Structure formats: C-alpha cells, structure tokens
CSV table of C-alpha atoms in Angstrom, one decimal:
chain,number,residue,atom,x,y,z
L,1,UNK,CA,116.8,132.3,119.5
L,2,UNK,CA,114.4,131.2,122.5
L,3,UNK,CA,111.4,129.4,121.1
L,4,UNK,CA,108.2,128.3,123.5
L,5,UNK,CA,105.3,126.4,122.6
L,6,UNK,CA,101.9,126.8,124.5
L,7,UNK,CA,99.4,124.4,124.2
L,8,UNK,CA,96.0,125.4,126.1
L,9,UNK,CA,93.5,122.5,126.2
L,10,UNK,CA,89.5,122.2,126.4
L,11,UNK,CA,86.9,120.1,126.6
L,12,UNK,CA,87.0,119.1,122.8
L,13,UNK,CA,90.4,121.2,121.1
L,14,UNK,CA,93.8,121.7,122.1
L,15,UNK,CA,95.2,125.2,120.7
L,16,UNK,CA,99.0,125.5,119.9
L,17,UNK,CA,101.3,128.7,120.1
L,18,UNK,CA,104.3,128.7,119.0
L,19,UNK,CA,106.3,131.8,120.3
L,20,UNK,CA,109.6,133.0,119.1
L,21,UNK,CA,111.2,135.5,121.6
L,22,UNK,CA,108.3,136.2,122.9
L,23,UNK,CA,106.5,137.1,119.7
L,24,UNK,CA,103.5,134.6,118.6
L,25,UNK,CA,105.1,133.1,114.7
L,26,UNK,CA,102.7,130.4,114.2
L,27,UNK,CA,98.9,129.3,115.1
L,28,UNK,CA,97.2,126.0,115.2
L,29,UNK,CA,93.9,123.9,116.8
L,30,UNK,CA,93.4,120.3,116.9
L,31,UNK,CA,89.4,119.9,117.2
L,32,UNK,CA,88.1,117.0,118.5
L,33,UNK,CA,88.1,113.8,117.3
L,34,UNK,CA,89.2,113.8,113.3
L,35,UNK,CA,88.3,110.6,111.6
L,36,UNK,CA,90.2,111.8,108.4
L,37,UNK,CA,93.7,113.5,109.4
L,38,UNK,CA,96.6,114.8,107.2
L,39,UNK,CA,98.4,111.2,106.6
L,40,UNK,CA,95.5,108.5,107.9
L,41,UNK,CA,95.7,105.6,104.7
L,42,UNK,CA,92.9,103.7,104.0
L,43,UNK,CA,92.2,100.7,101.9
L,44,UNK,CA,89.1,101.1,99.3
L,45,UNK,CA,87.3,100.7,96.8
L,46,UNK,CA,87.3,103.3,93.7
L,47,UNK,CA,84.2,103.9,93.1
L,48,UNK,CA,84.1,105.7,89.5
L,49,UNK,CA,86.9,107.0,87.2
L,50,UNK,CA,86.2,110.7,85.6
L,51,UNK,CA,88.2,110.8,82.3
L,52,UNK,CA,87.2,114.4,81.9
L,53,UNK,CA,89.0,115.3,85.6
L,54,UNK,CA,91.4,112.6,84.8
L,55,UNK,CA,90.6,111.4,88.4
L,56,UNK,CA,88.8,108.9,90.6
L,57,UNK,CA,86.1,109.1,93.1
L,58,UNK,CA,86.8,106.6,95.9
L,59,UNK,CA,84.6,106.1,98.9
L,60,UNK,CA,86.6,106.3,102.2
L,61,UNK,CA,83.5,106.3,104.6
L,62,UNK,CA,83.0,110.1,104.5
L,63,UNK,CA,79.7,111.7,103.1
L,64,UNK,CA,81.4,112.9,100.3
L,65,UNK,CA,83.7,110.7,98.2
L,66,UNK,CA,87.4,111.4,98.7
L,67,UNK,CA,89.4,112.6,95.0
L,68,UNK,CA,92.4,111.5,93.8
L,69,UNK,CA,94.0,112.9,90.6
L,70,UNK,CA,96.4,111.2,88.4
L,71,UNK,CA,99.2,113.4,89.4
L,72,UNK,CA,98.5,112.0,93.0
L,73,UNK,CA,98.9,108.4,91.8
L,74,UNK,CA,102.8,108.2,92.2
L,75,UNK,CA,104.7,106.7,89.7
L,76,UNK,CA,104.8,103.4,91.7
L,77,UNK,CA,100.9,103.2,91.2
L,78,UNK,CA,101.5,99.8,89.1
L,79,UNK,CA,103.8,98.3,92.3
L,80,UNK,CA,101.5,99.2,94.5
L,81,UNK,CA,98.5,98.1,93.1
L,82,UNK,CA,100.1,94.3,92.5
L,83,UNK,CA,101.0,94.4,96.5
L,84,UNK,CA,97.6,95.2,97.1
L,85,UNK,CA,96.4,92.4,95.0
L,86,UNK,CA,98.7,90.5,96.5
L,87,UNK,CA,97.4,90.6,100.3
L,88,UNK,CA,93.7,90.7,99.3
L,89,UNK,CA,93.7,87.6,97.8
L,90,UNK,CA,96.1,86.5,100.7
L,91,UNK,CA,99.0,85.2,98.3
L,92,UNK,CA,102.1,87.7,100.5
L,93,UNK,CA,102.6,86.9,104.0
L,94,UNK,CA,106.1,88.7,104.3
L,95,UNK,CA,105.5,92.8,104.0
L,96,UNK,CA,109.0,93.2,103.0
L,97,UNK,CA,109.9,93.4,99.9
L,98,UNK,CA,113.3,91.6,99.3
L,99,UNK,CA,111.2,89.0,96.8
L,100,UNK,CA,108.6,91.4,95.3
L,101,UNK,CA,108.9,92.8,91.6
L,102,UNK,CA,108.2,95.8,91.0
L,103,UNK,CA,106.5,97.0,87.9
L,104,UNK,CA,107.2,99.8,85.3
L,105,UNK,CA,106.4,103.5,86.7
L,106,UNK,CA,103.3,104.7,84.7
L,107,UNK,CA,103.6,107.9,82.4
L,108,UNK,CA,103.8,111.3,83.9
L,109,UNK,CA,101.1,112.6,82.4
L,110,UNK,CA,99.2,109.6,81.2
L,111,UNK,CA,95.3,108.7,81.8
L,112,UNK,CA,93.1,107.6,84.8
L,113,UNK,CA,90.9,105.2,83.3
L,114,UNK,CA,94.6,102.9,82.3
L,115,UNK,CA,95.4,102.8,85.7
L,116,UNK,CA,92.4,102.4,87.6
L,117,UNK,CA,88.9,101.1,87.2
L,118,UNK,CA,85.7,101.1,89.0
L,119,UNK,CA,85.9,98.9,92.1
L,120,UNK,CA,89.4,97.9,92.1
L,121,UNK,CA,90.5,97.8,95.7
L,122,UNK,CA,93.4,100.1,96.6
L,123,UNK,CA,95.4,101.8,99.1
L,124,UNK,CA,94.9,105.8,99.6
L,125,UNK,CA,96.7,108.4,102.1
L,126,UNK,CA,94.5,111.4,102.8
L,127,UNK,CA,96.8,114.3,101.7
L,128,UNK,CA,94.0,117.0,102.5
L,129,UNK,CA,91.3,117.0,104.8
L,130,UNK,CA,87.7,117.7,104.1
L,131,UNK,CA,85.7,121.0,103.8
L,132,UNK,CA,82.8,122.2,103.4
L,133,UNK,CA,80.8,120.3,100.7
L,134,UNK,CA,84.0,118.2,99.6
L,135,UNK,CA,85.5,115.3,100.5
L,136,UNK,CA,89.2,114.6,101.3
L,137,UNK,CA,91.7,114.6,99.2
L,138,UNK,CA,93.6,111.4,98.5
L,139,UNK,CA,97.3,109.9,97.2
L,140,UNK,CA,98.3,106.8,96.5
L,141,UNK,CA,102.3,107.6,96.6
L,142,UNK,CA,102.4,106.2,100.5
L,143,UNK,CA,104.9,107.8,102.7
L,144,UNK,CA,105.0,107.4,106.8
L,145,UNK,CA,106.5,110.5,108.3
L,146,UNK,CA,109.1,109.7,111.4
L,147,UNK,CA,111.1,112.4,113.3
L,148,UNK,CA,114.3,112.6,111.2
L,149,UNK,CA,112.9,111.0,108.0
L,150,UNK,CA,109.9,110.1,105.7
L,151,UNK,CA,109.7,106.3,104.5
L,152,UNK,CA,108.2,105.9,100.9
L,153,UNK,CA,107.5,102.5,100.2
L,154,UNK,CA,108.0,101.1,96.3
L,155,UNK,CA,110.7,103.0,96.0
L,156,UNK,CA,114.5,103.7,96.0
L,157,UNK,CA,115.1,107.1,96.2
L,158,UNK,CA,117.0,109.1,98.6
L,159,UNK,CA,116.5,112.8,99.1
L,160,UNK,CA,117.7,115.1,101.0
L,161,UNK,CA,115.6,118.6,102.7
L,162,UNK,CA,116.7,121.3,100.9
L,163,UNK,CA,117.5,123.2,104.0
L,164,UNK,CA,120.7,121.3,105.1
L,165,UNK,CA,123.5,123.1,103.2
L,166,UNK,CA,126.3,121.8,103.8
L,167,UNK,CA,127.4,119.1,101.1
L,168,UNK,CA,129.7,117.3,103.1
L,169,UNK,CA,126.7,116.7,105.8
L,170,UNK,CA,124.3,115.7,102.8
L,171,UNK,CA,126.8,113.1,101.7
L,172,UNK,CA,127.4,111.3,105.1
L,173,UNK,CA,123.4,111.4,105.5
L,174,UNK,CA,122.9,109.9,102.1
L,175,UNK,CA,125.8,107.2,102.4
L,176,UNK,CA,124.8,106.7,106.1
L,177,UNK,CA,121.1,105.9,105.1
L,178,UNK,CA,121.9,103.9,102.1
L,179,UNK,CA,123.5,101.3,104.5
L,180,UNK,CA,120.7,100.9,106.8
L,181,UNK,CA,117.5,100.8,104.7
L,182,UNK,CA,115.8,97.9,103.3
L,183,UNK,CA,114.9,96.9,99.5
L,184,UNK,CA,112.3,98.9,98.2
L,185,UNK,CA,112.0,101.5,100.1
L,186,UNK,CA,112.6,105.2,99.5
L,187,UNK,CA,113.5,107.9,102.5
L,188,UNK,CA,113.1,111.6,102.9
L,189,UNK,CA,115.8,112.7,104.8
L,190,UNK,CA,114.3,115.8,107.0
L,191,UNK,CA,116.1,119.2,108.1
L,192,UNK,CA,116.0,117.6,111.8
L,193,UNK,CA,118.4,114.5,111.0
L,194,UNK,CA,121.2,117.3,110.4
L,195,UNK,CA,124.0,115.9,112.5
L,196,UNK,CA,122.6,113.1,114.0
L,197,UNK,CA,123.7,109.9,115.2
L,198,UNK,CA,123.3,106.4,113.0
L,199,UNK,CA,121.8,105.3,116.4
L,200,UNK,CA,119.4,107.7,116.3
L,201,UNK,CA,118.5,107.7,112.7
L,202,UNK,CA,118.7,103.8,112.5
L,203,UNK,CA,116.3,103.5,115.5
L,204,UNK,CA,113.6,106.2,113.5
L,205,UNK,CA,114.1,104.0,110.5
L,206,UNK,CA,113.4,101.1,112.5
L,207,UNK,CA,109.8,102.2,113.9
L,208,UNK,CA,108.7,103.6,110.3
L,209,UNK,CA,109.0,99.6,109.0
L,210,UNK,CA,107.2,98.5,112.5
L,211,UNK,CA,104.5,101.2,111.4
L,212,UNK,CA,104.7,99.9,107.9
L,213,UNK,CA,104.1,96.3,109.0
L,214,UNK,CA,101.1,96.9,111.5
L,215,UNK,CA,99.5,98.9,108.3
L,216,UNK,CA,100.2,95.3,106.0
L,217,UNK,CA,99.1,93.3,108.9
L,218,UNK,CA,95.8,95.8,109.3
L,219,UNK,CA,95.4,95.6,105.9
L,220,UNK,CA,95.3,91.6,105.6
L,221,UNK,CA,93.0,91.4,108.5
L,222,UNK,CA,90.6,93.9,107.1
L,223,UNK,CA,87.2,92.1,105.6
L,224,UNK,CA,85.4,95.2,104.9
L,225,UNK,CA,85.9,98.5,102.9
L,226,UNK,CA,86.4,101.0,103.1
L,227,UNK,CA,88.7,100.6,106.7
L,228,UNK,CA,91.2,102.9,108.1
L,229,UNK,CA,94.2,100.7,108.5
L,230,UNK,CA,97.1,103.4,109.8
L,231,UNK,CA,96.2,106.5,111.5
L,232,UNK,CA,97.7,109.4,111.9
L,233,UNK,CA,99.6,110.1,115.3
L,234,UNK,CA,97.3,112.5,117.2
L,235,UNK,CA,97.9,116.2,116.1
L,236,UNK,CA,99.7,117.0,118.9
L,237,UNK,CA,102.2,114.5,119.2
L,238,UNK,CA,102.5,115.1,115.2
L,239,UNK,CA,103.1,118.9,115.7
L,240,UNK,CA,105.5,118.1,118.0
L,241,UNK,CA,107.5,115.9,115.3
L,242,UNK,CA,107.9,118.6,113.3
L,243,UNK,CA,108.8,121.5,114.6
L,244,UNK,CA,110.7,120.6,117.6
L,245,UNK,CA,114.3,120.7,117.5
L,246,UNK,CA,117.4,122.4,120.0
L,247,UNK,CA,116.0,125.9,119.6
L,248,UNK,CA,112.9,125.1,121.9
L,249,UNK,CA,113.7,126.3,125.9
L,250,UNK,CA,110.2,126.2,127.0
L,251,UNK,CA,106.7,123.6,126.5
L,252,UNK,CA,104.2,125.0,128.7
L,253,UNK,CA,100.6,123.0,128.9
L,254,UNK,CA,97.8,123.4,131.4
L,255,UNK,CA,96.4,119.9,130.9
L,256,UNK,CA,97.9,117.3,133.3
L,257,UNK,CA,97.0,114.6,131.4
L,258,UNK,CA,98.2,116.0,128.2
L,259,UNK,CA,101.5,117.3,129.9
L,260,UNK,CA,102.5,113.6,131.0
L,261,UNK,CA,101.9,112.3,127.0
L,262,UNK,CA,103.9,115.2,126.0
L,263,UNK,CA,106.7,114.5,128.7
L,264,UNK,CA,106.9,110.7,128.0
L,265,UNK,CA,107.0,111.6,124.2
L,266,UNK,CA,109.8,114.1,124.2
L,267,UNK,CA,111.8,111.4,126.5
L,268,UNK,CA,111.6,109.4,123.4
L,269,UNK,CA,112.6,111.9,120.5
L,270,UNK,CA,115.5,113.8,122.9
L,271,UNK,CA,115.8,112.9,126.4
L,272,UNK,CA,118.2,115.4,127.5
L,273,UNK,CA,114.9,117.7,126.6
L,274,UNK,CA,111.9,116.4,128.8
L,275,UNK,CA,112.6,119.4,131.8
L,276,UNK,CA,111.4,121.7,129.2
L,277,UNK,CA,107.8,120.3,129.5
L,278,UNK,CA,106.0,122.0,132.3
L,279,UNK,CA,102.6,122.1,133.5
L,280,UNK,CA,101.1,125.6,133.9
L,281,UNK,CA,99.2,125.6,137.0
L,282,UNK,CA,98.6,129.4,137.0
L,283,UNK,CA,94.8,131.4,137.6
L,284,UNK,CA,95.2,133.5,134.7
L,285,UNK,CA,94.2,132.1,131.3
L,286,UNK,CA,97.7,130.5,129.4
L,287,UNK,CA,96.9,132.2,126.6
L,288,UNK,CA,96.6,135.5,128.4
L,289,UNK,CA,99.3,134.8,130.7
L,290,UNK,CA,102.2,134.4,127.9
L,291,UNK,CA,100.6,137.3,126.0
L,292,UNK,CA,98.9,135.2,123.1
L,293,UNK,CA,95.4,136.4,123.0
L,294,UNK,CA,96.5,140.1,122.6
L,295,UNK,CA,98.8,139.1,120.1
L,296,UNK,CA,96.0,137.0,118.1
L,297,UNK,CA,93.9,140.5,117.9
L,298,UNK,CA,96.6,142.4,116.7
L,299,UNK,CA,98.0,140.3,114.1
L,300,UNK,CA,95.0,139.2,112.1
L,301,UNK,CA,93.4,142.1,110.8
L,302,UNK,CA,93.2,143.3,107.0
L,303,UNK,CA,95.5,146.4,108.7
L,304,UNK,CA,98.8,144.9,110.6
L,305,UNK,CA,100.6,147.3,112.5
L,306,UNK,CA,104.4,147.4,112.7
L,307,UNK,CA,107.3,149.0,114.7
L,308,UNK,CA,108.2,152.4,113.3
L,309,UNK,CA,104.5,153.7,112.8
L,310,UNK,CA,104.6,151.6,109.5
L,311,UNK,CA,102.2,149.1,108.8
L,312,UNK,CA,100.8,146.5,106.3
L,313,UNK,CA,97.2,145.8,103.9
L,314,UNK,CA,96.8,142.5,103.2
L,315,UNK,CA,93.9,141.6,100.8
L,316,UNK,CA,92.4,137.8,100.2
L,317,UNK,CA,91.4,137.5,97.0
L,318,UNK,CA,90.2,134.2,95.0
L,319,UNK,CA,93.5,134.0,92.4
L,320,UNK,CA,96.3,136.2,95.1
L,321,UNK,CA,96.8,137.6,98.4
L,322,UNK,CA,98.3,140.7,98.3
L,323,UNK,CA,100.1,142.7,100.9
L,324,UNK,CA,100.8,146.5,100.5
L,325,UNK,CA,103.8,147.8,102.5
L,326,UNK,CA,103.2,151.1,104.1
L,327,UNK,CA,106.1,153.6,105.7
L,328,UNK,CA,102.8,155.9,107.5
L,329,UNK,CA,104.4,158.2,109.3
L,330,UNK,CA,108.0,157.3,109.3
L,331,UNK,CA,108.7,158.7,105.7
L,332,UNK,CA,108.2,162.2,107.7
L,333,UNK,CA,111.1,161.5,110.3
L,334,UNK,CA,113.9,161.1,107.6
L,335,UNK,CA,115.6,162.7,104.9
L,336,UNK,CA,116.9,160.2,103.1
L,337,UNK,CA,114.0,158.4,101.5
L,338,UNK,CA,116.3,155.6,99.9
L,339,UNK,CA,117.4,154.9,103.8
L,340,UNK,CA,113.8,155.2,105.5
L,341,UNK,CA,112.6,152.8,102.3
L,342,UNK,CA,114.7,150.1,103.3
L,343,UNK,CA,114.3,150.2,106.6
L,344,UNK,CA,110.2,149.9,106.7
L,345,UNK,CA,111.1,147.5,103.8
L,346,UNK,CA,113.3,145.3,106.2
L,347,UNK,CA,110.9,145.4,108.8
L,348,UNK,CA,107.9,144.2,106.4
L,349,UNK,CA,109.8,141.4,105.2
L,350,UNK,CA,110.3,140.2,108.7
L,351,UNK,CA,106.4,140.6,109.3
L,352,UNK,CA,105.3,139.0,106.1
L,353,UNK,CA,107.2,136.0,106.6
L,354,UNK,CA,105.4,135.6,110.2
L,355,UNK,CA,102.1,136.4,108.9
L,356,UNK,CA,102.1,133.7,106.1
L,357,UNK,CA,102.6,131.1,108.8
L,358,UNK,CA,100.3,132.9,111.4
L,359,UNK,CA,97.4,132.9,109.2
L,360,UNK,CA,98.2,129.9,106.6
L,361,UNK,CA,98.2,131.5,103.6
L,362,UNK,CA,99.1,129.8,100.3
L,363,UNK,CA,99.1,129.9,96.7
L,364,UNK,CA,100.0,133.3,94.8
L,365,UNK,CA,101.1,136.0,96.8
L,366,UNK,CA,102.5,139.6,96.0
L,367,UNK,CA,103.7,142.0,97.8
L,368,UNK,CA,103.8,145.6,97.0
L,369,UNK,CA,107.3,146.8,98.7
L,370,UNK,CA,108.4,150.3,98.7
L,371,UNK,CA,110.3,151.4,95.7
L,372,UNK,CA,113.8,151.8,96.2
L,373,UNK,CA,116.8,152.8,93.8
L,374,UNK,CA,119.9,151.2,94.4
L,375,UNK,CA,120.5,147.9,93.3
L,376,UNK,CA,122.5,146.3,96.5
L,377,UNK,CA,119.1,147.4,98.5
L,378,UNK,CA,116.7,145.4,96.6
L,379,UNK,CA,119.4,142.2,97.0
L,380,UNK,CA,119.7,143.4,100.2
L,381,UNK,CA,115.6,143.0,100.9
L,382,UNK,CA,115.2,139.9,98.8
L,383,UNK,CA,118.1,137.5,100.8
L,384,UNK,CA,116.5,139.3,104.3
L,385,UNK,CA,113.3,138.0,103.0
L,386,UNK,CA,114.7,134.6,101.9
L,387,UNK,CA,116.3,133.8,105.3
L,388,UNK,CA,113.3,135.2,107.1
L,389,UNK,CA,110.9,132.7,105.0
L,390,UNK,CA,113.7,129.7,105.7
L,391,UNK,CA,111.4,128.6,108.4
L,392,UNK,CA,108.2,128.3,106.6
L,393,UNK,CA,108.4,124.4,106.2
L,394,UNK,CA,105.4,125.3,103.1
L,395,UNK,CA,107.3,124.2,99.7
L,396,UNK,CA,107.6,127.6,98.3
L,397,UNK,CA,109.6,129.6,95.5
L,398,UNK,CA,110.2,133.4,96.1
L,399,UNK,CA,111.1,135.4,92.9
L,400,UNK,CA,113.1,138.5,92.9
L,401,UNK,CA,112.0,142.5,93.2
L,402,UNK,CA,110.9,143.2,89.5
L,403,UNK,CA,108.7,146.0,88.2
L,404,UNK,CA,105.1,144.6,87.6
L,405,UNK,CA,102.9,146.1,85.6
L,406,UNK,CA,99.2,146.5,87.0
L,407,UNK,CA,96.9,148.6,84.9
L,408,UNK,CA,98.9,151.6,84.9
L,409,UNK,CA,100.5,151.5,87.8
L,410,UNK,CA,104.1,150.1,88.5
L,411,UNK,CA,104.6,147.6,91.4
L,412,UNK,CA,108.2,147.2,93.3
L,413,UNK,CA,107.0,143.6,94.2
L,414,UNK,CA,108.4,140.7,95.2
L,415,UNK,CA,106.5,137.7,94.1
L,416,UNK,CA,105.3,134.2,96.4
L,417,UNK,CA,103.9,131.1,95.0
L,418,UNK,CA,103.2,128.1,97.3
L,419,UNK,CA,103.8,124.7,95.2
C-alpha cells in the first residue's frame, strides 16, 4: 500500500490530500488562524446551569457561549474541580498527583445543577468547534493527545485501540505502560504504539506530563478568565500525529517554510522517515499535478461514478444519509445476476468506505446494496466492508445486511451509525 500526502499552502489555508495508490481517500483545510481548535482547554467561568438541557453555558471568549452537557463532565468531574480549586486559591504547587485525593466519580446519569453552579471557575477542553450561530462545544474529561498515546488526567485506566488484535501485543502494551506512568493518570494506548519500543513510548509519555505541567503552570499564572491555557498543536503538525505511520512513501508540500516544520517534525516522531518530506518546486498547480483537483470534482457529487459502469446516489438528509448502490449497465454484460450483484456490490463497499472519509459524513447511514441470495455472499460483502471501513479512525458500529422495511418496499441494506 503506497500512501502520499499533499499539502498545498496559501496565503491564509493549508489544504491536505491524502492519496492512497494514487486514489484521493481523505480531504481536509486548516483556515487561518483558529482561536478555538479541536483539543485547545481553557479555564472559565460557567456562566449559567440549564436544568431543562441538563447542561451549562460557559463563556470561553467566543461570541456565543461554549456548551457542555453532563454526559461531557467525565466522571472525574469532582477530582477535577478540587484541583482546580486548589491552584486558584494557590494552595498546590506540585501538578502531580502522588499526594492528591481524589474524590467519588459522580453518577452516570445524574444532574447539572449538583455538579456545577453559576460562576464556579473550571477547566474545559473544546471537543467541537463552533458554527454558525453556536458556540463550541466543551468537556471537562481532559485528555492531551501524543503520537502513540492519549494522557487522561484523574484517572487510572488503561485502554487499549480496538484496532490492535493481537492479545499477546495488547498485554505487553498494557503491562509495559503500567510500569512507566505516573499516579493518577489514565492513558489511551493508540493503533500507532503497535510494536513499539519502551524508548519510544516512554519518551511520548514523558512530553504529554511536560504538556500537562506547562497547562498547570499556565493555569496558576492566569489572573483573568476566561484564558486559553494549552493549545492545540497547529492542524498540520496534529494531522500529521495521526495518520502517519510506515505505510506513508511520499509528503510532498510546496511551501518552504512549511516543508522545513514538517521535516524537523517527522525527525522527531520517526527519523528514519524525514527523506519522505519533499518540497514541490514544480509550475503546475500540486493539486493538479498529483491529479487531486479532478479527483475532488468527481467524487463529490449526489451521482459517484464507479468502475464497471456502476455508480452510487448518495442523499443528505436531516436524520440519515443514504447511499443507493447501482449496477447501470453492468447487469446487461452478465448472466449470472447473483455473480454481477456481488461484484458491483464489492466495488461499492470499497467506494463507500472512501466517501465517508472524503466528505465527513457521520451519524446514521444506510445503504441500499443490491439484493443477493446466497448467504456466504452477504458475509462475504459485510467483512469486505468491515476491513475496508478499518481505516476510518470515526468511532463507528456497522450492523449486518438485513431486510428493512421502507414503506413498501424492501431494502438489502447494511446499516452505519457514527457514535
């Protein structure tokens, strides 16, 4: 598998493509200058509680006040507010929390107005930006996302991504960071730290406590609210930390200044990997040169076409997407309708799975495969479709071909939803 990424930058956006064999899988823009990012924590003041939303309006410096729902409060709420306490009134020097007691988690389903109340200060992460006439929305379960893991702090948990099989690999992982991590804090172990050296993972756990430090040390320093104290690394260094693994052969950018960030960055995470960086000095367009802007107009129409003369309908509507599979003129070429079905089938599945990361689609999402008979042809489809979705880092359940019922028609559907 050769994977690229192409990164064109202007005056005020930087555009990433990600390209797998040659094929554009996934599409992104950094605009400007975002003063509330995926992941930038704040400290606050809560402005109101809302018993009927069961929420809390808190004023984060935008023009609309950020939201944050109960079920966003983390079940460490009560630790966390004490350590906030704590280094307000200046009482905690140390940020670590060998000495600190932590408090009972709060109900699962319990009420805003007995956690929180109207200006109590607190610390927030920004878990969605904002749009349009609403403002971002907020978390107080703190996490700081490194390269191999995710550091949650007021806890003891370790998990494990989902995506590393192998139980054997899980269990050194788990014993391995169990060793090295400090009272009181949880960690995430991500897809990336499959096989990795303690050295490595030791030194990623060692920057996430420096970053969890400075954010303390912000925090105590900080005589105003509300104040960003920890921001987000900038998008692209941040996409960077997420996708990029052994699979990548090629970085291509056509900003010099950008190119030398990226460089010195990926000297950092995997050293071996920094010739992959290059500067595009080339007339033509990157985007046009590596085939991306063609791609763009081809793949983000309500009609996607496909190899084999079949093609897709994908429909946005408030509640679902929905995505109709279509065999056009192939079912004409074959006798074997069973065969051609699972073919054009095949081929969708492969298509779908790149146009749910392509255009960043969420929620509910059905699609409306072509009917077929036999049994080992529908498990066939559905663990092609699972593998093909494996790289959609989205959190998402995929439920198995049934029969759905839709007025009076029946639906050979497999069905999405996006947690």
């Amino acid at each position: 598998m050769k994977k690229e990424l192409i990164i064109r930058s202007n005056s005020n956006t930087v555009d990433f493509a990600m390209l797998n064999e040659g094929k554009l899988i996934e599409l992104d823009k950094e605009v400007g200058k975002n003063m509330f990012s995926v992941g930038d924590i704040f400290v606050a003041k809560i402005r109101k509680t809302i018993p009927g939303l069961n929420a809390a309006f808190i004023n984060v410096g935008h023009e609309k006040d950020g939201f944050l729902h109960y079920h966003d409060l983390g079940p460490k709420l009560l630790s966390l507010s004490k350590f906030v306490e704590e280094i307000d009134t200046k009482k905690v020097k140390s940020f670590s929390f060998s000495k600190f007691k932590f408090e009972k988690d709060i109900p699962k389903n319990g009420l805003i107005k007995d956690c929180l109340k109207a200006q109590q200060t607190t610390l927030v992460q920004v878990i969605k930006e904002p749009i349009s006439t609403k403002g971002p929305r907020l978390s107080s379960e703190i996490s700081l996302a490194g390269r191999f893991m995710v550091l949650i702090p007021f806890s003891e948990r370790i998990s494990i991504s989902q995506k590393i099989k192998s139980q054997d690999e899980k269990k050194r992982l788990k014993t391995l960071v169990k060793n090295i991590k400090p009272k009181g804090f949880g960690v995430i172990i991500r897809t990336v730290a499959k096989n990795k050296s303690v050295s490595e993972l030791e030194g990623d756990l060692k920057d996430l406590i420096l970053r969890w430090k400075r954010l303390c040390i912000n925090f105590s320093k900080s005589d105003s609210y509300p104040t960003k104290i920890l921001g987000e690394i900038n998008r692209t260094t941040s996409k960077l930390r997420d996708v990029f693994d052994d699979s990548f052969s090629n970085i291509y950018l056509d900003d010099p200044s950008l190119h030398s960030e990226i460089r010195e960055y990926i000297k950092l995470i995997a050293p071996g990997k920094s010739s992959i960086v290059k500067l595009y000095k080339g007339v033509t367009p990157i985007f046009e040169k590596y085939g991306i802007e063609r791609q763009i107009k081809s793949s983000f129409g309500r009609t996607v076409s496909m190899q084999k003369g079949a093609y897709l309908i994908i429909e946005h509507t408030e509640a679902l997407h929905v995505i109709d599979v279509n065999s056009g003129n192939r079912s004409n070429k074959s006798e074997n309708q069973e065969q051609t079905a699972l073919e054009v089938n095949l081929i969708a599945a492969s298509e779908i799975a790149r146009q749910l990361r392509l255009r960043d689609m969420g929620g509910i999402v059905v699609i409306d495969f072509i009917d077929m008979l036999k049994h080992e042809n529908r498990r066939k489809l559905f663990n092609h479709f699972k593998t093909e979705m494996e790289s959609d880092r989205a959190k998402h359940k995929i439920l198995p071909p049934s029969k759905i019922g839709l007025k009076l028609n029946l639906m050979f559907s497999i069905l999405i939803i996006f947690l």
